CSV table of C-alpha atoms in Angstrom, one decimal:
chain,number,residue,atom,x,y,z
A,1133,MET,CA,-8.8,12.5,17.1
A,1134,LYS,CA,-9.7,16.1,17.5
A,1135,GLY,CA,-13.0,17.1,16.0
A,1136,GLY,CA,-14.8,15.3,13.1
A,1137,PRO,CA,-13.4,15.4,9.6
A,1138,SER,CA,-15.7,17.1,7.2
A,1139,SER,CA,-15.9,17.4,3.5
A,1140,LEU,CA,-12.7,19.0,2.1
A,1141,ALA,CA,-11.7,20.4,-1.3
A,1142,ARG,CA,-7.9,20.4,-0.8
A,1143,PRO,CA,-5.4,19.1,1.7
A,1144,ALA,CA,-5.1,21.0,5.0
A,1145,TYR,CA,-1.9,20.8,7.0
A,1146,PHE,CA,-1.3,21.8,10.6
A,1147,ARG,CA,1.7,21.6,12.9
A,1148,ASP,CA,2.3,22.5,16.5
A,1149,HIS,CA,5.8,21.5,17.7
A,1150,ASP,CA,5.8,17.7,17.7
A,1151,ALA,CA,2.1,17.4,16.6
A,1152,PHE,CA,1.4,17.1,12.9
A,1153,SER,CA,-2.1,16.9,11.3
A,1154,LEU,CA,-3.2,16.5,7.7
A,1155,GLU,CA,-6.7,16.3,6.2
A,1156,ILE,CA,-7.1,15.1,2.7
A,1157,PRO,CA,-10.1,15.0,0.5
A,1158,CYS,CA,-11.8,11.6,0.0
A,1159,ASP,CA,-9.9,11.0,-3.2
A,1160,PRO,CA,-7.2,8.4,-4.0
A,1161,GLY,CA,-5.4,11.1,-5.9
A,1162,TYR,CA,-4.3,12.5,-2.5
A,1163,LEU,CA,-2.7,9.3,-1.3
A,1164,THR,CA,0.7,10.5,-2.4
A,1165,THR,CA,0.2,13.6,-0.4
A,1166,ALA,CA,-0.7,11.5,2.7
A,1167,ARG,CA,2.5,9.4,2.3
A,1168,LEU,CA,4.6,12.5,1.7
A,1169,PHE,CA,3.2,14.1,4.9
A,1170,ALA,CA,4.0,11.0,6.8
A,1171,ALA,CA,7.5,10.9,5.5
A,1172,VAL,CA,8.2,14.5,6.3
A,1173,ALA,CA,6.8,14.2,9.8
A,1174,CYS,CA,8.9,11.1,10.4
A,1175,ARG,CA,12.0,12.9,9.2
A,1176,GLU,CA,11.3,15.9,11.4
A,1177,LEU,CA,10.8,13.5,14.4
A,1178,GLY,CA,14.1,11.6,13.7
A,1179,ILE,CA,12.5,8.3,12.7
A,1180,ASP,CA,14.8,5.9,10.8
A,1181,GLU,CA,14.2,5.1,7.1
A,1182,GLN,CA,12.9,1.6,7.5
A,1183,THR,CA,10.3,2.7,10.1
A,1184,THR,CA,9.3,5.6,7.9
A,1185,GLU,CA,8.6,3.2,5.0
A,1186,ASP,CA,6.4,1.1,7.3
A,1187,VAL,CA,4.6,4.3,8.5
A,1188,LYS,CA,4.1,5.4,4.8
A,1189,LEU,CA,2.6,1.9,4.0
A,1190,THR,CA,0.3,2.0,6.9
A,1191,VAL,CA,-0.9,5.5,6.2
A,1192,SER,CA,-1.6,4.6,2.6
A,1193,GLU,CA,-3.5,1.4,3.6
A,1194,ALA,CA,-5.6,3.3,6.2
A,1195,CYS,CA,-6.4,6.2,3.9
A,1196,THR,CA,-7.3,3.9,1.1
A,1197,GLY,CA,-9.5,2.0,3.5
A,1198,ALA,CA,-11.2,5.2,4.7
A,1199,ILE,CA,-11.8,6.3,1.1
A,1200,ARG,CA,-13.1,2.9,0.2
A,1201,GLY,CA,-15.4,3.0,3.2
A,1202,GLN,CA,-17.1,6.1,1.8
A,1203,ALA,CA,-18.0,4.6,-1.5
A,1204,ASP,CA,-21.6,5.6,-0.7
A,1205,GLY,CA,-20.6,9.2,-1.6
A,1206,THR,CA,-20.2,10.6,1.9
A,1207,ALA,CA,-16.9,12.0,0.9
A,1208,ALA,CA,-15.8,13.2,4.3
A,1209,ALA,CA,-12.2,14.2,4.7
A,1210,VAL,CA,-9.6,11.7,5.9
A,1211,ARG,CA,-7.5,12.9,8.8
A,1212,ILE,CA,-4.0,11.9,10.0
A,1213,ASP,CA,-2.8,13.0,13.4
A,1214,ILE,CA,0.8,12.4,14.6
A,1215,ARG,CA,1.7,13.4,18.2
A,1216,ARG,CA,4.2,12.5,20.9
A,1217,GLU,CA,2.8,10.8,24.0
A,1218,ASP,CA,5.6,10.3,26.6
A,1219,ALA,CA,8.2,8.1,24.9
A,1220,ARG,CA,6.0,7.1,21.9
A,1221,LEU,CA,4.7,8.7,18.7
A,1222,VAL,CA,1.0,8.0,18.2
A,1223,PHE,CA,-0.5,7.9,14.8
A,1224,GLU,CA,-4.3,8.3,14.3
A,1225,LEU,CA,-6.0,8.0,10.9
A,1226,GLY,CA,-9.7,8.2,10.5
A,1227,SER,CA,-12.8,9.5,8.9
A,1228,GLN,CA,-16.5,9.8,9.5
A,1229,GLY,CA,-17.1,6.5,7.7
A,1230,PRO,CA,-15.8,2.9,8.1
A,1231,ILE,CA,-12.2,1.9,7.2
A,1232,VAL,CA,-12.4,-1.0,4.7
A,1233,LEU,CA,-9.0,-2.7,4.6
A,1234,GLY,CA,-8.1,-5.2,1.9
A,1235,PRO,CA,-7.4,-5.3,-1.8
A,1236,GLU,CA,-10.1,-5.4,-4.4
A,1237,GLY,CA,-10.3,-8.5,-6.6
A,1238,PRO,CA,-9.8,-12.2,-5.8
A,1239,ASP,CA,-9.2,-13.5,-2.3
A,1240,VAL,CA,-5.5,-13.4,-1.6
A,1241,GLN,CA,-6.0,-16.1,1.0
A,1242,ASP,CA,-7.0,-18.6,-1.7
A,1243,LEU,CA,-3.4,-18.2,-3.0
A,1244,VAL,CA,-1.4,-18.1,0.2
A,1245,GLY,CA,-3.3,-21.0,1.7
A,1246,SER,CA,-4.6,-19.5,4.9
A,1247,GLY,CA,-7.8,-20.4,6.5
A,1248,PRO,CA,-10.8,-20.3,4.2
A,1249,ASN,CA,-12.8,-18.4,6.7
A,1250,GLN,CA,-10.5,-15.4,6.8
A,1251,PRO,CA,-12.1,-12.7,4.6
A,1252,ALA,CA,-10.1,-10.7,2.1
A,1253,GLU,CA,-10.9,-7.5,4.0
A,1254,GLU,CA,-8.6,-8.6,6.7
A,1255,ILE,CA,-5.5,-8.7,4.4
A,1256,GLY,CA,-5.0,-4.9,4.8
A,1257,LEU,CA,-5.3,-5.2,8.6
A,1258,ALA,CA,-3.0,-8.2,8.7
A,1259,LEU,CA,-0.5,-6.2,6.7
A,1260,ILE,CA,-0.7,-3.2,9.1
A,1261,GLN,CA,-0.5,-5.5,12.2
A,1262,GLY,CA,2.5,-7.2,10.6
A,1263,LEU,CA,4.2,-3.9,10.7
A,1264,PHE,CA,2.8,-2.5,14.0
A,1265,ASP,CA,1.5,-5.0,16.5
A,1266,ASP,CA,-0.4,-2.4,18.5
A,1267,ALA,CA,-2.5,-1.3,15.5
A,1268,ARG,CA,-6.2,-1.3,16.2
A,1269,ILE,CA,-9.4,0.1,14.7
A,1270,GLU,CA,-12.1,1.7,16.8
A,1271,VAL,CA,-15.4,3.3,16.2
A,1272,THR,CA,-15.6,6.9,17.5
A,1273,PRO,CA,-18.6,8.2,19.5
A,1274,SER,CA,-19.6,10.3,16.5
A,1275,GLY,CA,-19.8,7.1,14.4
A,1276,GLY,CA,-16.5,7.5,12.5
A,1277,THR,CA,-13.6,5.1,12.5
A,1278,VAL,CA,-10.0,5.6,13.7
A,1279,LEU,CA,-7.0,3.4,13.2
A,1280,THR,CA,-4.3,3.9,15.8
A,1281,PHE,CA,-0.8,2.7,16.1
A,1282,SER,CA,2.4,3.9,17.8
A,1283,ILE,CA,6.2,3.6,17.6
A,1284,PRO,CA,9.0,4.5,20.0
A,1285,ALA,CA,9.6,8.3,19.8
A,1286,LEU,CA,13.1,7.7,18.4
A,1287,ALA,CA,12.4,4.6,16.4
A,1288,ASN,CA,15.5,3.0,14.9
A,1289,ARG,CA,14.5,-0.6,14.0
A,1290,GLY,CA,17.4,-1.0,11.5
B,1379,MET,CA,3.2,5.7,-12.4
B,1380,TYR,CA,4.4,4.8,-15.9
B,1381,VAL,CA,4.1,1.4,-17.6
B,1382,ARG,CA,5.9,0.2,-20.7
B,1383,THR,CA,4.9,-3.0,-22.4
B,1384,ARG,CA,6.6,-5.1,-25.1
B,1385,ALA,CA,6.6,-8.7,-26.4
B,1386,GLU,CA,9.7,-10.9,-26.6
B,1387,GLY,CA,8.9,-14.2,-28.3
B,1388,SER,CA,6.4,-16.1,-26.2
B,1389,GLN,CA,6.6,-13.6,-23.3
B,1390,SER,CA,4.9,-10.4,-22.5
B,1391,ILE,CA,7.0,-7.9,-20.5
B,1392,LEU,CA,5.5,-5.1,-18.4
B,1393,GLU,CA,7.9,-2.6,-16.8
B,1394,VAL,CA,6.4,-0.4,-14.1
B,1395,GLU,CA,7.9,2.8,-12.7
B,1396,GLY,CA,6.6,4.9,-9.8
B,1397,GLU,CA,4.1,4.2,-7.0
B,1398,ILE,CA,1.3,1.6,-7.1
B,1399,ASP,CA,-1.7,2.6,-4.9
B,1400,ALA,CA,-5.5,2.9,-5.2
B,1401,HIS,CA,-5.0,5.8,-7.5
B,1402,THR,CA,-2.6,4.2,-10.0
B,1403,ALA,CA,-3.6,0.5,-9.7
B,1404,PRO,CA,-6.4,0.7,-12.3
B,1405,GLN,CA,-3.8,1.7,-14.9
B,1406,LEU,CA,-1.6,-1.3,-14.0
B,1407,LYS,CA,-4.6,-3.6,-14.0
B,1408,SER,CA,-5.6,-2.4,-17.4
B,1409,ALA,CA,-2.1,-2.8,-18.8
B,1410,ILE,CA,-1.9,-6.4,-17.5
B,1411,GLY,CA,-5.3,-7.2,-18.8
B,1412,ILE,CA,-4.3,-6.1,-22.3
B,1413,LEU,CA,-1.1,-8.2,-22.2
B,1414,LEU,CA,-3.0,-11.3,-20.9
B,1415,ASP,CA,-5.4,-11.0,-23.8
B,1416,GLU,CA,-2.4,-11.6,-26.1
B,1417,GLU,CA,-2.2,-15.1,-24.5
B,1418,LYS,CA,1.5,-15.4,-24.4
B,1419,SER,CA,2.9,-18.3,-22.3
B,1420,ALA,CA,4.5,-16.0,-19.7
B,1421,LEU,CA,3.9,-12.5,-18.3
B,1422,VAL,CA,6.9,-10.8,-16.8
B,1423,VAL,CA,6.2,-7.9,-14.5
B,1424,ASP,CA,9.3,-5.8,-13.7
B,1425,LEU,CA,8.8,-3.9,-10.4
B,1426,GLU,CA,12.5,-2.8,-10.0
B,1427,ARG,CA,11.5,0.8,-10.5
B,1428,VAL,CA,8.5,0.7,-8.3
B,1429,THR,CA,9.1,2.9,-5.2
B,1430,PHE,CA,5.9,2.1,-3.4
B,1431,MET,CA,3.2,-0.6,-3.5
B,1432,ASP,CA,0.4,-1.3,-1.0
B,1433,SER,CA,-2.3,-4.0,-0.8
B,1434,THR,CA,-4.1,-2.5,-3.8
B,1435,GLY,CA,-1.1,-3.4,-5.9
B,1436,LEU,CA,-1.1,-6.8,-4.4
B,1437,GLY,CA,-4.7,-7.2,-5.4
B,1438,VAL,CA,-3.7,-6.5,-9.1
B,1439,LEU,CA,-0.9,-9.1,-8.9
B,1440,VAL,CA,-3.2,-11.7,-7.4
B,1441,SER,CA,-5.8,-11.1,-10.1
B,1442,ALA,CA,-3.1,-11.5,-12.7
B,1443,LEU,CA,-1.8,-14.7,-11.1
B,1444,LYS,CA,-5.2,-16.3,-11.0
B,1445,ARG,CA,-5.9,-15.5,-14.6
B,1446,VAL,CA,-2.4,-16.7,-15.7
B,1447,ARG,CA,-3.0,-20.0,-13.9
B,1448,GLU,CA,-6.3,-20.4,-15.6
B,1449,MET,CA,-4.4,-20.0,-18.9
B,1450,ASN,CA,-1.7,-22.5,-17.8
B,1451,GLY,CA,0.8,-19.7,-18.2
B,1452,GLU,CA,3.4,-18.2,-15.9
B,1453,LEU,CA,3.6,-14.9,-14.0
B,1454,ARG,CA,7.1,-13.8,-13.2
B,1455,ILE,CA,7.8,-10.9,-11.0
B,1456,VAL,CA,11.1,-9.0,-11.0
B,1457,CYS,CA,11.7,-7.4,-7.6
B,1458,THR,CA,14.7,-6.8,-5.4
B,1459,ARG,CA,13.6,-3.6,-3.6
B,1460,ARG,CA,13.3,-4.2,0.1
B,1461,ALA,CA,10.2,-2.1,0.6
B,1462,ILE,CA,8.3,-4.1,-2.1
B,1463,LEU,CA,9.6,-7.5,-1.0
B,1464,ARG,CA,8.6,-6.6,2.6
B,1465,VAL,CA,4.9,-6.2,1.5
B,1466,LEU,CA,5.1,-9.6,-0.3
B,1467,GLU,CA,6.7,-11.3,2.7
B,1468,ILE,CA,4.2,-10.0,5.3
B,1469,THR,CA,1.2,-11.2,3.2
B,1470,GLY,CA,2.8,-14.5,2.3
B,1471,LEU,CA,2.7,-13.7,-1.4
B,1472,ASP,CA,6.5,-14.2,-1.7
B,1473,LYS,CA,5.7,-17.9,-1.4
B,1474,VAL,CA,3.2,-18.1,-4.3
B,1475,LEU,CA,4.7,-15.6,-6.7
B,1476,SER,CA,7.7,-16.5,-8.9
B,1477,LEU,CA,10.2,-13.8,-7.9
B,1478,TYR,CA,13.4,-13.0,-10.0
B,1479,SER,CA,16.3,-10.7,-9.2
B,1480,SER,CA,16.6,-9.3,-12.7
B,1481,LEU,CA,14.7,-8.9,-15.9
B,1482,SER,CA,17.2,-11.0,-17.9
B,1483,GLU,CA,16.9,-13.8,-15.3
B,1484,ALA,CA,13.1,-13.7,-15.6
B,1485,THR,CA,13.0,-13.7,-19.4
B,1486,SER,CA,15.6,-16.4,-19.8
B,1487,SER,CA,14.0,-19.0,-17.4
């Protein structure tokens, strides 16, 4: 991720050939913008409809997690970078705070019968990893958090 | 996101249209809460016109299911959209939610 996302009043979009970037304010009202950005980028890059839906879901989960992670009022921007690396498209989503994945409310695991030691916060990550098995979350040197996943550059998973 | 609610006999029906995410989920949660307060024997949530739902929406449905179970009632979900079913399948919620392929099927069972 280039640079460190800072506070932002409105979405900022950048494109350079096959590299797309979007910064959104730390506000759930911009999640639709983030999904639309992901959909447009996927379409421009020739990604099939099913994979595009999976990307939109992952982008929404990660952005929601980044916004939730800044509940302390930090309100740094959430950044999405999409770029081509050899034969793959790499997606990076991050902010200057933690990414807290998982629905609010009761523990989903209580209902689906998984292990009692698995916290609800892992549901969002399990969802993302169910879609993209190379998805991972890392802490950046500046103390931010980045979720990264990739797909084949011409993904067509049917 | 738009929600429409109505009662049919012993059932409450909630029809949802649009996208369910962290921005819109509170509206859905509120609508479900109001319907559950009516203490009907079944709550039918129609997701056929929902074009997107993430784990925030799942959280609302799970909350509703827990509360319905405490009331010895039923939660019935109408959903055939592949994108929504996929979210339910990956999280395993398709095994604990009662899923129906049409509103008429859900309300007549």
